[in-house]
Each structure stands twice: as structure tokens, then as C-alpha cells.
mmCIF file of C-alpha atoms in Angstrom:
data_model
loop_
_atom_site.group_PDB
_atom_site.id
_atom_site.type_symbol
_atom_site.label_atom_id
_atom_site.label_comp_id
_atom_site.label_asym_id
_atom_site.label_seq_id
_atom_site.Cartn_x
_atom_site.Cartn_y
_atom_site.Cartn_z
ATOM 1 C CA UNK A 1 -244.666 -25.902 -20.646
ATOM 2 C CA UNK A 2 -243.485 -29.490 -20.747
ATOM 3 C CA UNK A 3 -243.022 -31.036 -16.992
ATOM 4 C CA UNK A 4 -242.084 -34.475 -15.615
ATOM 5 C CA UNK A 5 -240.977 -36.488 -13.054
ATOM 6 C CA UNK A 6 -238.028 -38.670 -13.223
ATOM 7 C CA UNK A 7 -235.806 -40.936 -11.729
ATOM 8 C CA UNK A 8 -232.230 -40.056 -13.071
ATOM 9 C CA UNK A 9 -230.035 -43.425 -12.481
ATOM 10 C CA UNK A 10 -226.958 -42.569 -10.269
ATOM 11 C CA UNK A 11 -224.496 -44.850 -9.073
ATOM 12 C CA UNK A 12 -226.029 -44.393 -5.301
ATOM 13 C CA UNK A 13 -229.492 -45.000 -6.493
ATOM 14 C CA UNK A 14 -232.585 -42.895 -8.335
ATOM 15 C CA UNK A 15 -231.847 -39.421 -8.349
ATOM 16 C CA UNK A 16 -235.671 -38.272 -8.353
ATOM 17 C CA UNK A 17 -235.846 -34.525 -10.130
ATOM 18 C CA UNK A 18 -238.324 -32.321 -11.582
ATOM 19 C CA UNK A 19 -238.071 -31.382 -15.155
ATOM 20 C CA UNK A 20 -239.484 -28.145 -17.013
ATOM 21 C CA UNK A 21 -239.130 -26.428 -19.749
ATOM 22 C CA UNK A 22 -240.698 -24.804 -23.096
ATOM 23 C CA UNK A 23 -242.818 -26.812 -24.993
ATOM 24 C CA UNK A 24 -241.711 -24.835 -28.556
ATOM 25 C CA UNK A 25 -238.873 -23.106 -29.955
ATOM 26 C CA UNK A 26 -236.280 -25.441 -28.136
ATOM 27 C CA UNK A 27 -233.726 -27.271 -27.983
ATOM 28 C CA UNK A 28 -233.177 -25.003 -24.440
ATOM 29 C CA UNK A 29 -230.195 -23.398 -22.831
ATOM 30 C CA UNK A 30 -229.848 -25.580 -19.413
ATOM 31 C CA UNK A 31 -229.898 -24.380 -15.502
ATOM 32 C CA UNK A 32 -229.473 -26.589 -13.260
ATOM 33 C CA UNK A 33 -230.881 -26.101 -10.040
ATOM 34 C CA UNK A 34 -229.484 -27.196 -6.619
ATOM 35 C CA UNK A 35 -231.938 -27.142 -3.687
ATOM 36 C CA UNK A 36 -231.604 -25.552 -0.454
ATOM 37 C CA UNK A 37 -231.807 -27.498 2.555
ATOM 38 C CA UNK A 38 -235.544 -27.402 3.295
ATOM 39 C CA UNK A 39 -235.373 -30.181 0.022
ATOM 40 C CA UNK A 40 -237.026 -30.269 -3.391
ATOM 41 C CA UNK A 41 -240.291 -29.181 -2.642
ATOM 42 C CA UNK A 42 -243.812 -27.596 -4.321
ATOM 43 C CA UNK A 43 -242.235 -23.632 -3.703
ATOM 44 C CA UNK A 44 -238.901 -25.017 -5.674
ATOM 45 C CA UNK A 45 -240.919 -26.299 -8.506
ATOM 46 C CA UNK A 46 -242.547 -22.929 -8.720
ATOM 47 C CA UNK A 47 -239.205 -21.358 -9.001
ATOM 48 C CA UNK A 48 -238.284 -23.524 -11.607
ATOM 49 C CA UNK A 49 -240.917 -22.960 -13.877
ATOM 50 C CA UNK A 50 -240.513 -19.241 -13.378
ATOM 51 C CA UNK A 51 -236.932 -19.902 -14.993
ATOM 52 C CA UNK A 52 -238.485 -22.385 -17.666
ATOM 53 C CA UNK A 53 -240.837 -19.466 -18.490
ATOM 54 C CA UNK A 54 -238.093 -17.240 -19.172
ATOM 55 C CA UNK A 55 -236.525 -20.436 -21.767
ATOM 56 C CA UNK A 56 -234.389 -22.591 -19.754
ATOM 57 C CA UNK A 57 -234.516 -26.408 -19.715
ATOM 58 C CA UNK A 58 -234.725 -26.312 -15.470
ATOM 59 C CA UNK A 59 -233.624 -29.878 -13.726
ATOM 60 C CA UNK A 60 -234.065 -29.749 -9.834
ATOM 61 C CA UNK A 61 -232.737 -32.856 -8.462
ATOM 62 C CA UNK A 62 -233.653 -34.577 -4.997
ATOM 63 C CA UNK A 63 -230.126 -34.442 -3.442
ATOM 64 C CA UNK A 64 -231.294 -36.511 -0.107
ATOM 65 C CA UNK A 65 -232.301 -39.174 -2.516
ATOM 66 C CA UNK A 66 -229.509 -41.633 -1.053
ATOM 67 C CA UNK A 67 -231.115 -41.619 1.895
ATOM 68 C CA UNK A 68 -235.199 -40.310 1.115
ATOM 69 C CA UNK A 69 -237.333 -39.387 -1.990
ATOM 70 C CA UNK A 70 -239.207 -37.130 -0.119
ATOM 71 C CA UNK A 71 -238.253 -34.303 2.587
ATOM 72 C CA UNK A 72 -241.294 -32.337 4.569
ATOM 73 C CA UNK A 73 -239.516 -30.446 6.619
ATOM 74 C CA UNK A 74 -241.430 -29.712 10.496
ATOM 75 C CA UNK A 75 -239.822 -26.498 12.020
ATOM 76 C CA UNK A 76 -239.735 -27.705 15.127
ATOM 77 C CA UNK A 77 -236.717 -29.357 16.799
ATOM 78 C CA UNK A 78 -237.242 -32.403 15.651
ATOM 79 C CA UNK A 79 -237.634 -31.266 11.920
ATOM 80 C CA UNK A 80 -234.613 -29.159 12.040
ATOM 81 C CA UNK A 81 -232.747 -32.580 13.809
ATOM 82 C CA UNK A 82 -233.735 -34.734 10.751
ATOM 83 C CA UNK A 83 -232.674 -31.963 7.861
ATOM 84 C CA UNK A 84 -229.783 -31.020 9.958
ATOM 85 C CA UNK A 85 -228.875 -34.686 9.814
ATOM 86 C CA UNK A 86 -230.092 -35.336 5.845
ATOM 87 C CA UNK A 87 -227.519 -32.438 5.232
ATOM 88 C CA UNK A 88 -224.525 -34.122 7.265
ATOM 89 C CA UNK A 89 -224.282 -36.827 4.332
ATOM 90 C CA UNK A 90 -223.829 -34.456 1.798
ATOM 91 C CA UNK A 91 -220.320 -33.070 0.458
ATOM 92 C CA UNK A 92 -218.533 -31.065 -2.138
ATOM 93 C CA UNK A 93 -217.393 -34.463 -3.539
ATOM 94 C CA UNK A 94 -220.956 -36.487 -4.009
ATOM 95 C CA UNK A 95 -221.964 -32.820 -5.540
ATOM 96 C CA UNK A 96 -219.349 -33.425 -8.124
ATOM 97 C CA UNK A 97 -220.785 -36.842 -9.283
ATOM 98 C CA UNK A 98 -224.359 -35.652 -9.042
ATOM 99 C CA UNK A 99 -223.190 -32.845 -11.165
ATOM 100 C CA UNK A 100 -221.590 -35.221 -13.469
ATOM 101 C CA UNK A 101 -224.621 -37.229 -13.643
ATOM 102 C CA UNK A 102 -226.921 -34.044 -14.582
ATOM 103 C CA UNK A 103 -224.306 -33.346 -17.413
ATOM 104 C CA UNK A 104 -224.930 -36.946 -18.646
ATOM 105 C CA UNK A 105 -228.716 -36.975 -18.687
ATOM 106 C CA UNK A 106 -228.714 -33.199 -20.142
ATOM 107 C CA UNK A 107 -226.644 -34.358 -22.881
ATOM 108 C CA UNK A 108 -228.909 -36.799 -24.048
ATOM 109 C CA UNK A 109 -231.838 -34.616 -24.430
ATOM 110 C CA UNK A 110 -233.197 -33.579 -27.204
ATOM 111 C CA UNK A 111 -235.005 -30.562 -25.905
ATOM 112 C CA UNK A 112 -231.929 -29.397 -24.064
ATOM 113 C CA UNK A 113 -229.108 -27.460 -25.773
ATOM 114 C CA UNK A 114 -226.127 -29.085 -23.177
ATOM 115 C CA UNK A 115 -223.596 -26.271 -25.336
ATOM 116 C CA UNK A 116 -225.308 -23.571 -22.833
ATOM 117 C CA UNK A 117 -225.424 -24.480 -19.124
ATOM 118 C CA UNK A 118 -225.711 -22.470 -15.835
ATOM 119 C CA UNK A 119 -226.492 -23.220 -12.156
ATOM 120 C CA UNK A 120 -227.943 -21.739 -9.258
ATOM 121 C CA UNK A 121 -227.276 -22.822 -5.789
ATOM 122 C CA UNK A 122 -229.444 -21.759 -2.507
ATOM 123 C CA UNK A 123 -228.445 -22.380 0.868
ATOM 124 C CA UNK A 124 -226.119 -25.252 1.316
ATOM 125 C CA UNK A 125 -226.153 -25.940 -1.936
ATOM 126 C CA UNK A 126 -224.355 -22.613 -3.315
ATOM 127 C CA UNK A 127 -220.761 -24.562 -2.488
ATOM 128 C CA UNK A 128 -222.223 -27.204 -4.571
ATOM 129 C CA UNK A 129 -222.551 -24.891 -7.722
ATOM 130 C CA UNK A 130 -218.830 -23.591 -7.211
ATOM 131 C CA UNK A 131 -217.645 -27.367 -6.589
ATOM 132 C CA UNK A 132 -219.798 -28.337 -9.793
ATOM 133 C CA UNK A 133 -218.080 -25.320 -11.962
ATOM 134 C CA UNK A 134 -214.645 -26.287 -10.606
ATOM 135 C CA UNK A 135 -214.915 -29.672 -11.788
ATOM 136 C CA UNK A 136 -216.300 -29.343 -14.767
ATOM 137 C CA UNK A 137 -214.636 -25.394 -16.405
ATOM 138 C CA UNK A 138 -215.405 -26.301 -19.766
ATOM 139 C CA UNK A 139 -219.452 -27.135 -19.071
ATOM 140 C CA UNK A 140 -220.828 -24.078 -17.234
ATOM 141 C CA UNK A 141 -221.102 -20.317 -18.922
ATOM 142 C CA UNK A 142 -222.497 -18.879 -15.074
ATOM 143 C CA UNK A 143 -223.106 -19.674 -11.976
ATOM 144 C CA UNK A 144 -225.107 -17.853 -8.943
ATOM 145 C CA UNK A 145 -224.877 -18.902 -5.199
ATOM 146 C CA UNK A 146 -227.799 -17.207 -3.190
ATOM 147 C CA UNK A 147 -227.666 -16.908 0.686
ATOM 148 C CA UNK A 148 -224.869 -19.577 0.320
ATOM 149 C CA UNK A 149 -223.662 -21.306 3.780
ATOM 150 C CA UNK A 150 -220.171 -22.744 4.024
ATOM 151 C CA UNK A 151 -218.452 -20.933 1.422
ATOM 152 C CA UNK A 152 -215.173 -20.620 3.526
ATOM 153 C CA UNK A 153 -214.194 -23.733 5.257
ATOM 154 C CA UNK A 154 -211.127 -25.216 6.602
ATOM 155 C CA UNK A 155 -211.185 -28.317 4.618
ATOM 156 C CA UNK A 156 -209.423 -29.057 1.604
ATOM 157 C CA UNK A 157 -212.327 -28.206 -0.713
ATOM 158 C CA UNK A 158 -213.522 -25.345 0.443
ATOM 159 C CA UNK A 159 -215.446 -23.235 -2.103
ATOM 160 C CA UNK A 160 -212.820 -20.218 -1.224
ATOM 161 C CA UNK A 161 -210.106 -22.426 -2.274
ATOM 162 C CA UNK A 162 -211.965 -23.428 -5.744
ATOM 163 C CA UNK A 163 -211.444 -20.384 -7.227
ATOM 164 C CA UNK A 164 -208.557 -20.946 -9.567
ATOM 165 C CA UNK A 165 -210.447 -23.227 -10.979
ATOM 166 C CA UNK A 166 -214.139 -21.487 -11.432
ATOM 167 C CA UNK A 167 -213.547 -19.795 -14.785
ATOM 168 C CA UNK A 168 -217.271 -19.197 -15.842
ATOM 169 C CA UNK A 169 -219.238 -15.605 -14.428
ATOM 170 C CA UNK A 170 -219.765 -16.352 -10.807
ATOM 171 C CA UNK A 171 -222.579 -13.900 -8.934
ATOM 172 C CA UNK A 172 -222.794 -14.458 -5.054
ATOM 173 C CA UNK A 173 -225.955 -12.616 -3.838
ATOM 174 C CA UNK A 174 -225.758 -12.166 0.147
ATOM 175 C CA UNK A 175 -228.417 -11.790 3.188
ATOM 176 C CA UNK A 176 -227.118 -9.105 5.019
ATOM 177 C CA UNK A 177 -228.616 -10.727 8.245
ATOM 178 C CA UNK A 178 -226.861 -14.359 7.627
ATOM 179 C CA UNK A 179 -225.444 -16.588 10.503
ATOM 180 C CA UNK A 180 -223.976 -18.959 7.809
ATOM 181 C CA UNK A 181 -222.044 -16.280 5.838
ATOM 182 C CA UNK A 182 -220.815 -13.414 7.679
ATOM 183 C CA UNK A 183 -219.085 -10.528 6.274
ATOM 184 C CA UNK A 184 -216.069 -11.966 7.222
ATOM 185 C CA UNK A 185 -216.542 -15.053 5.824
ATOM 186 C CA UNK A 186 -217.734 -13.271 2.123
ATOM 187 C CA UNK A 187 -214.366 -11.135 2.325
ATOM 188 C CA UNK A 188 -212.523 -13.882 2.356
ATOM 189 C CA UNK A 189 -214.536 -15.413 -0.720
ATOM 190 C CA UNK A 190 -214.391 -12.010 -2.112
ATOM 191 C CA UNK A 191 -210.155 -12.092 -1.955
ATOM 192 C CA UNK A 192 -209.998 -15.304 -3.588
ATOM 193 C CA UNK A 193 -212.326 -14.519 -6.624
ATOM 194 C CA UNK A 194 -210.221 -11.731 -7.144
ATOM 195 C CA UNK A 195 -206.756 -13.223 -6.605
ATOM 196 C CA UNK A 196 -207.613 -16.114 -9.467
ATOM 197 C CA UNK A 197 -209.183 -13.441 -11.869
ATOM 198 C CA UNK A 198 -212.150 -15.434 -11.882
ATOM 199 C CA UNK A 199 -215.093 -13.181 -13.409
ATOM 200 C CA UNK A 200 -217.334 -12.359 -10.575
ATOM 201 C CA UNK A 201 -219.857 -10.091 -8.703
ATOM 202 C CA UNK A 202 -220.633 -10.464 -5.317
ATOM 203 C CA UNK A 203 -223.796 -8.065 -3.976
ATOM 204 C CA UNK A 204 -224.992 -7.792 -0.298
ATOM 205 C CA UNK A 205 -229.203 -7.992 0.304
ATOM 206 C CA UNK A 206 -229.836 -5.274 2.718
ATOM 207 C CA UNK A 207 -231.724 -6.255 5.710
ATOM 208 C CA UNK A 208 -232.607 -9.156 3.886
ATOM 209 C CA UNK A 209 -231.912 -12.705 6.258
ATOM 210 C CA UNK A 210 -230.785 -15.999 4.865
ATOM 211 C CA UNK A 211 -233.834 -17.504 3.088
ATOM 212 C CA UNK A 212 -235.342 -14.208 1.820
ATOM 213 C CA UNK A 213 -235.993 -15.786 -1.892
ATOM 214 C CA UNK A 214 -238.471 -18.613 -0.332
ATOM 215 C CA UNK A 215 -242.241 -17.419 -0.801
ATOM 216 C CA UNK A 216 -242.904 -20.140 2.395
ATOM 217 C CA UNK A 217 -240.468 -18.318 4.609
ATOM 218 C CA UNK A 218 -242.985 -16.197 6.096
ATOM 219 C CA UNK A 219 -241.515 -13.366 7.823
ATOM 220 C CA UNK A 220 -237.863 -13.904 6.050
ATOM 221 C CA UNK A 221 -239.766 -13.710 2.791
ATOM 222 C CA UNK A 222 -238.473 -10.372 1.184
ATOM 223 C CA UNK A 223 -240.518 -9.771 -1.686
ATOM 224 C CA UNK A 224 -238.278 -6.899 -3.243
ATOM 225 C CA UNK A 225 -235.178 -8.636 -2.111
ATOM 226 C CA UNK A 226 -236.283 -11.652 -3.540
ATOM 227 C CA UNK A 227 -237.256 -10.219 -6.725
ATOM 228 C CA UNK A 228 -233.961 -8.483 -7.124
ATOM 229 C CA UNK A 229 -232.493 -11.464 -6.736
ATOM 230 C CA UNK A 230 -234.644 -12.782 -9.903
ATOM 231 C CA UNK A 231 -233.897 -9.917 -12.305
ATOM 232 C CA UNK A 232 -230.236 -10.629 -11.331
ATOM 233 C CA UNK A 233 -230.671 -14.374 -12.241
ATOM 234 C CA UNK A 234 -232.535 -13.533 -15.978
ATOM 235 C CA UNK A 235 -229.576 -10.830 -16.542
ATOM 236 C CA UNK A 236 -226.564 -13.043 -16.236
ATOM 237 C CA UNK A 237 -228.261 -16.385 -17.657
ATOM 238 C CA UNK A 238 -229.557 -13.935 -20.528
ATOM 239 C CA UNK A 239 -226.312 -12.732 -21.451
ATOM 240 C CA UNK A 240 -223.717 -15.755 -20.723
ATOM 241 C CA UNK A 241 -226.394 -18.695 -22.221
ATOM 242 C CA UNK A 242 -226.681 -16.494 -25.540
ATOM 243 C CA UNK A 243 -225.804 -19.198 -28.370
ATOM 244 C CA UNK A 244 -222.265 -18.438 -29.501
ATOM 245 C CA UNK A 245 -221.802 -15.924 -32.785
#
């Protein structure tokens, strides 16, 4: 596989993001992946280039790079102080024009085919995916929002209220054990998807706690969870980044 490094120019600054994908047999349908709040890290470049071996063109962007290129995160209070904080600058909106930068630099690659696009979202970042497929209906064939936190808000752009806008196959996967998406809260996403026809499938992780995908979670790793979670990923990018008959 073909990796790299790069600074994608934004109008805030360098976007730093890690780049895989196939070496052969390209140009690539494109998945964009949105970190969780831990930040772009060694375990997210693994899960990248378990998506570039399937054939994707994978970009995982830095989203703290306005304020750092580099996040470790400490869990201690301090740690959880500073990513707490690092995740208090980011919105729905500077999603949006990271999102539009991504489609800009996709679309000038040769090696990426920017007619087929999807995006997963972890964490904090799975209203980013529904904010980035609201803005831009006529760019994304899927999107998937794991363990996603804030999906119902009371402000204006709340992912809940996106929904008449998200036309592309939407799949929300759910920790049953989740703080930052109750049932409630998932209902009420659930309503919405359904009341704007948007295509959709929303499945609940049984016993499985928010962060279950992450390898480096220790304990909240759930290995058949998490791998569930990956066979759900290959089925819907398989089918909805098929090249068009």
C-alpha cells in the first residue's frame, strides 16, 4: 500500500492527515475518516489501512490542527482537561469547511475516484459525518457514525435536525452502555431519519460501552463488537461505492 503524510492547506492553517491506499488497480473509491476525540493517532492509522486493504483511498485528517499537530492524550485529569478543551473549539460548522477542503484535495487526485465517497465518524466526530453529508448531498453515497456523542442537541444544527437534508445510506452503530448517547437521545435521532425518509439503519452494540472499536481501550475494547462493527463498515461501503452501471 501507498502511505503519506501531508499537510492539506486550509484556510485556518495545515490540516496534517494520513493518507493510504492501494498501490494497483486504482483510481480508489474514497472514505473519509473523522477521528474520535482521543486525536489522529498510531491505532487510527491502523484502522485506516484496514479500510485501504479492503480498496478505499482512506484520508484521516488532524482536526485539532488549528490549535496542535499532535494530540497524546494522558488519562488522567489533566489529559482529559486538555482533550476536553481541544474538543470545545470544534463545531458542526468548521466540520463543514474541513469537509469541503477534503472534497477539494480528493478531487485532485489521481489515485482517488472523488465519483465514490463515504465517511465514517467515531465519537464526536459522528455529528461531523451527518453535518458533512448535509452540506454536501450530492458528494457522499454512505455514511456511518459509531458510538457518536451529541447527535441530539438543542442548537440550531443539531445532527437530529439535519436529516432532511442527509440523502445518502446513513448506519448509526450504538454502545449500549453510552453516557453520550442514551436511548433516548438515539430515539429521537431514530424519529427524524424516519420522518425525512432518509435511508438509514440504526443498530444497538450489546453490552458494548462507548469506545468499544479502539484496540487501546483496554477493558472497553470489544473484540466481537468491534469486529461487527467492521463487517458492517465493508458491507455498506461495498455496496453504495460500487461504480455506477
Amino acid at each position: 500500500m501507498i502511505e503519506k503524510h501531508l499537510d492539506i492547506p486550509t484556510p485556518d492553517g495545515a490540516m496534517n492527515s494520513f493518507v493510504v491506499y492501494p498501490e494497483e488497480k486504482g483510481p480508489h473509491p474514497i472514505v473519509l475518516f473523522y477521528m474520535d476525540a482521543p486525536g489522529k493517532r498510531e491505532e487510527l492509522h491502523d484502522m485506516a489501512r484496514r479500510l485501504a486493504r479492503a480498496g478505499y483511498y482512506v484520508v484521516l485528517p488532524n482536526l485539532y490542527y488549528r490549535k496542535t499537530r499532535e494530540f497524546t492524550l494522558v488519562r488522567d485529569e489533566a489529559g482529559m482537561a486538555g482533550m476536553f478543551k481541544l474538543m470545545s473549539h470544534l463545531s458542526n460548522a468548521l466540520a463543514v469547511q474541513d469537509t469541503e477542503t477534503l472534497l477539494r484535495f480528493v478531487d485532485a487526485q489521481p489515485d482517488a475516484d472523488a465519483s465514490r465517497i463515504a465517511a465514517v465518524g467515531y465519537c464526536m466526530s459522528g455529528p461531523f459525518v451527518m453535518a458533512a453529508a448535509a452540506n454536501f448531498p450530492e458528494r457522499f453515497r454512505s455514511i456511518a457514525a459509531i458510538h457518536g456523542a451529541n447527535m441530539v442537541t438543542e442548537q440550531t444544527d443539531s445532527p437530529h435536525l439535519m436529516a432532511p437534508r442527509i440523502r445518502c445510506e446513513t448506519y448509526i452503530g450504538c454502545a449500549e452502555i453510552d453516557k453520550w448517547a442514551s436511548m433516548e437521545v438515539v430515539d429521537t435521532l431514530q424519529t427524524a431519519l424516519v420522518a425525512s425518509g432518509t435511508p438509514h439503519r440504526i443498530e444497538w452494540y450489546r453490552g458494548a460501552q462507548h469506545g468499544f472499536v479502539f484496540p487501546g481501550r483496554g477493558d472497553i475494547y470489544d473484540r466481537p463488537n468491534a469486529e461487527r462493527h467492521w463487517e458492517r463498515l465493508f458491507e455498506l461501503f461495498g455496496r453504495t461505492l460500487q461504480p455506477a452501471v
